[in-house]
Amino acid sequence: MFTGLSAFPLTPVTASGIDEEGFCKILARLVAARVDSLGILGSTGSYAYLTREQRKRTATLARQLVGEIPMMVCVGAVSTDAVLHLAEDAQSAGADALLLPAVSYQSLRNEEVYALFETVTRHVSVPICVYDNPGTTHFTFTDELHGLLSSLKGVQSVKIPGVPDTPVAATARVDALRQNLRPGVTIGISGDAYAGLGLNAGCEVWYSVCGGLFPETAKQITQAAAVNDHGLVTALTARLDPLWALFRKHGGSIRVIAAAAGVLGLTDSDCLPRPLLPLSAGDIADIARVMTELDLK
Amino acid sequence: MFTGLSAFPLTPVTASGIDEEGFCKILARLVAARVDSLGILGSTGSYAYLTREQRKRTATLARQLVGEIPMMVCVGAVSTDAVLHLAEDAQSAGADALLLPAVSYQSLRNEEVYALFETVTRHVSVPICVYDNPGTTHFTFTDELHGLLSSLKGVQSVKIPGVPDTPVAATARVDALRQNLRPGVTIGISGDAYAGLGLNAGCEVWYSVCGGLFPETAKQITQAAAVNDHGLVTALTARLDPLWALFRKHGGSIRVIAAAAGVLGLTDSDCLPRPLLPLSAGDIADIARVMTELDLK
């Protein structure tokens, strides 16, 4: 399941809790587009803001909605105990795989992160994707640690936060990481602005926020990658520069995607968990304009 | 309650949960030393690693043990809803004040942090101390934001992470912050290595990890500060340089303090919540040696 387009949907939240109707509408788009897999409750899926019960409910609901599409659930938490409980819940809800970050409060040492992954792999029966996202978790993986983690039975993919911004450097980066990994462990590009560079550099999967709301647009890119049409991958990704610029402007993708879900009428215009606040009306109008100009769908 | 020595104890944790016996032994030292106040469930108190139920139980237990000593409880969490629940629990448990950080997962904007504090102050009846700790929460307060927060009814102190490392620069830093604050809001120094500089620069309180395990040692310093004996404050703090060096070496104070609690026989030698791991036997021996040489008590 760790190839192609893995769509990472928003989990819309209102003052009264998870907006299940909005979540269903978002997932319906992904099912209709036949994305290759789903990444539920990722960073854009607001896992860090939800209770254990809300996360279990969200995963259960998603399982009902997405049918046979493989579903990965993020089980990130600061404490190992919490991760184990979440992993149990996710498996009960029907997760096909787990996404595991190294969420830090106190700075973590490499041996602590290794022990976390070793413990979790011993307790679960589904494959694990290593979630490398220093921007939110404040832990930076070394390639050596990635190699050690990939030797654990169960670890089958690594979600990386980006690649250097030239094709040659991106390929060198992906090659260097791959040399450390157990054969068969896939590398997935994240940080949507790097999607084209990452896919052309040999990443087998795009863990995609864009694909969580605009699956048709994202799937064009992974389909071009699947037939090694590097030129088309580059062109289709470059075309989306105004979207990536919005992500950069607003400190990441979540506030932009939440606004876009509102523009599409899938959710309220305010669908972020507090303390996150919705963007201004002016910013939302800019996002709507870019959505139209780029024909995001 | 926001003056003098505010002791921040460890919450010892074993594989079966909170080590209540160890916690009681630690608090007994603080009561015996008559610290001016307690900061329960701070960063060294592992708030970020404990469940809501564990945090409520810890605060309740502490209240029973510390009698009339004013008790502040940290209510930090990523989501505003969680903070509100924790604040309710802490107040029910008898907290005299709440310590509120801006814990970030997605990067937070200033208006989001302001709204968090505004919401919490509206919901609680005890005073709040702003917890400025970018090293763990990854949010950096500006002095302007501190000023805005201090205008909220209920905000009565600011816990700062350190000061520049010369007396002149430290005083300038504290003066600059104070100019932004509502009169009467105290400034507390944290980051124990900066205690002497901070107290001599005019901080009214030391929010102290050292004082959470070695209250007699810490109290000598705040008592010297209370009579404006700057020379003695400097000498007593400088004497502890080997302890601060251990904090730096081990990526913060928590692993050192956990090891020290074990050396004192108050807790198991492994009393950290996973994924945090105890230090090596060699490192613990170094810590024991420094404890003896400095006569920490």
Short mmCIF file of C-alpha atoms in Angstrom, two decimals, chain B residues 135-267:
data_model
loop_
_atom_site.label_atom_id
_atom_site.label_comp_id
_atom_site.label_asym_id
_atom_site.label_seq_id
_atom_site.Cartn_x
_atom_site.Cartn_y
_atom_site.Cartn_z
CA GLY B 135 12.79 24.87 23.99
CA THR B 136 9.94 22.44 24.57
CA THR B 137 6.84 24.19 23.23
CA HIS B 138 8.46 25.70 20.11
CA PHE B 139 6.54 28.92 20.47
CA THR B 140 8.49 32.15 20.98
CA PHE B 141 6.73 34.97 22.80
CA THR B 142 7.43 38.57 21.86
CA ASP B 143 7.51 41.20 24.58
CA GLU B 144 4.53 42.82 22.90
CA LEU B 145 2.54 39.59 23.23
CA HIS B 146 3.61 39.27 26.86
CA GLY B 147 2.27 42.77 27.35
CA LEU B 148 -1.07 41.91 25.78
CA LEU B 149 -1.37 38.75 27.85
CA SER B 150 -0.54 40.60 31.05
CA SER B 151 -3.49 42.89 30.38
CA LEU B 152 -5.79 39.90 30.81
CA LYS B 153 -7.39 39.73 34.22
CA GLY B 154 -5.93 36.73 35.95
CA VAL B 155 -2.46 36.78 34.41
CA GLN B 156 -0.17 37.55 37.35
CA SER B 157 3.29 36.24 36.45
CA VAL B 158 5.52 35.35 33.52
CA LYS B 159 7.98 32.48 33.67
CA ILE B 160 10.85 33.31 31.31
CA PRO B 161 13.32 30.75 29.96
CA GLY B 162 16.50 32.62 30.79
CA VAL B 163 18.34 35.91 30.44
CA PRO B 164 21.48 37.04 28.57
CA ASP B 165 24.65 35.97 30.32
CA THR B 166 26.02 39.22 31.70
CA PRO B 167 24.49 41.22 34.57
CA VAL B 168 24.07 44.37 32.48
CA ALA B 169 22.39 42.55 29.61
CA ALA B 170 20.23 40.49 31.98
CA THR B 171 19.00 43.63 33.73
CA ALA B 172 18.27 45.29 30.38
CA ARG B 173 16.30 42.22 29.31
CA VAL B 174 14.20 42.07 32.46
CA ASP B 175 13.60 45.85 32.39
CA ALA B 176 12.52 45.71 28.74
CA LEU B 177 10.03 42.94 29.43
CA ARG B 178 8.73 44.68 32.53
CA GLN B 179 7.99 47.85 30.57
CA ASN B 180 5.51 45.83 28.55
CA LEU B 181 3.79 44.22 31.51
CA ARG B 182 0.87 45.45 33.56
CA PRO B 183 2.26 46.68 36.91
CA GLY B 184 2.09 43.97 39.56
CA VAL B 185 2.71 41.08 37.16
CA THR B 186 5.88 39.41 38.42
CA ILE B 187 8.70 38.00 36.31
CA GLY B 188 10.11 34.62 37.23
CA ILE B 189 13.43 33.26 36.09
CA SER B 190 13.62 29.71 34.86
CA GLY B 191 16.42 27.75 33.24
CA ASP B 192 18.27 27.17 36.51
CA ALA B 193 21.68 28.18 35.18
CA TYR B 194 20.28 31.73 34.81
CA ALA B 195 18.81 31.88 38.31
CA GLY B 196 21.44 34.17 39.80
CA LEU B 197 21.55 36.52 36.84
CA GLY B 198 17.76 36.64 36.70
CA LEU B 199 17.24 37.27 40.41
CA ASN B 200 19.92 39.96 40.46
CA ALA B 201 18.27 41.53 37.40
CA GLY B 202 15.03 41.94 39.32
CA CYS B 203 13.08 38.74 38.78
CA GLU B 204 10.81 38.31 41.80
CA VAL B 205 10.64 34.54 41.69
CA TRP B 206 12.76 31.54 40.72
CA TYR B 207 10.72 28.82 39.03
CA SER B 208 13.23 26.19 39.90
CA VAL B 209 13.88 22.60 38.87
CA CYS B 210 16.86 22.47 41.24
CA GLY B 211 14.54 23.66 44.00
CA GLY B 212 12.17 20.79 43.19
CA LEU B 213 14.72 18.27 44.45
CA PHE B 214 17.29 20.34 46.39
CA PRO B 215 15.10 22.95 48.08
CA GLU B 216 17.57 23.91 50.83
CA THR B 217 20.25 24.64 48.25
CA ALA B 218 17.86 26.69 46.11
CA LYS B 219 16.37 28.54 49.04
CA GLN B 220 19.77 29.90 50.09
CA ILE B 221 19.81 31.68 46.74
CA THR B 222 16.30 33.15 46.85
CA GLN B 223 16.86 34.23 50.48
CA ALA B 224 20.02 36.06 49.44
CA ALA B 225 18.04 37.66 46.61
CA ALA B 226 15.31 38.72 49.03
CA VAL B 227 17.83 40.86 50.95
CA ASN B 228 19.43 42.13 47.73
CA ASP B 229 22.76 40.47 48.45
CA HIS B 230 23.76 40.30 44.79
CA GLY B 231 27.25 39.10 45.56
CA LEU B 232 25.99 36.14 47.57
CA VAL B 233 23.39 35.29 44.92
CA THR B 234 26.13 35.24 42.30
CA ALA B 235 28.49 33.17 44.45
CA LEU B 236 25.85 30.62 45.44
CA THR B 237 24.69 30.20 41.85
CA ALA B 238 28.21 30.01 40.41
CA ARG B 239 29.02 27.30 42.96
CA LEU B 240 26.40 25.16 41.24
CA ASP B 241 28.05 25.39 37.80
CA PRO B 242 28.85 21.65 37.77
CA LEU B 243 25.10 20.95 38.13
CA TRP B 244 24.21 23.32 35.29
CA ALA B 245 26.92 21.63 33.19
CA LEU B 246 25.19 18.29 33.76
CA PHE B 247 21.87 19.81 32.66
CA ARG B 248 23.52 21.06 29.46
CA LYS B 249 25.29 17.77 28.82
CA HIS B 250 22.10 15.74 29.08
CA GLY B 251 19.85 17.93 26.94
CA GLY B 252 18.01 19.62 29.80
CA SER B 253 17.38 19.03 33.44
CA ILE B 254 14.83 16.22 33.49
CA ARG B 255 17.13 13.22 32.97
CA VAL B 256 19.63 14.59 35.51
CA ILE B 257 16.98 15.27 38.15
CA ALA B 258 15.43 11.84 37.60
CA ALA B 259 18.83 10.23 38.09
CA ALA B 260 19.44 12.36 41.20
CA ALA B 261 16.10 11.32 42.71
CA GLY B 262 17.23 7.73 42.27
CA VAL B 263 20.61 8.44 43.84
CA LEU B 264 18.83 9.93 46.86
CA GLY B 265 16.79 6.74 47.16
CA LEU B 266 13.52 8.62 46.67
CA THR B 267 12.61 6.81 43.44
#
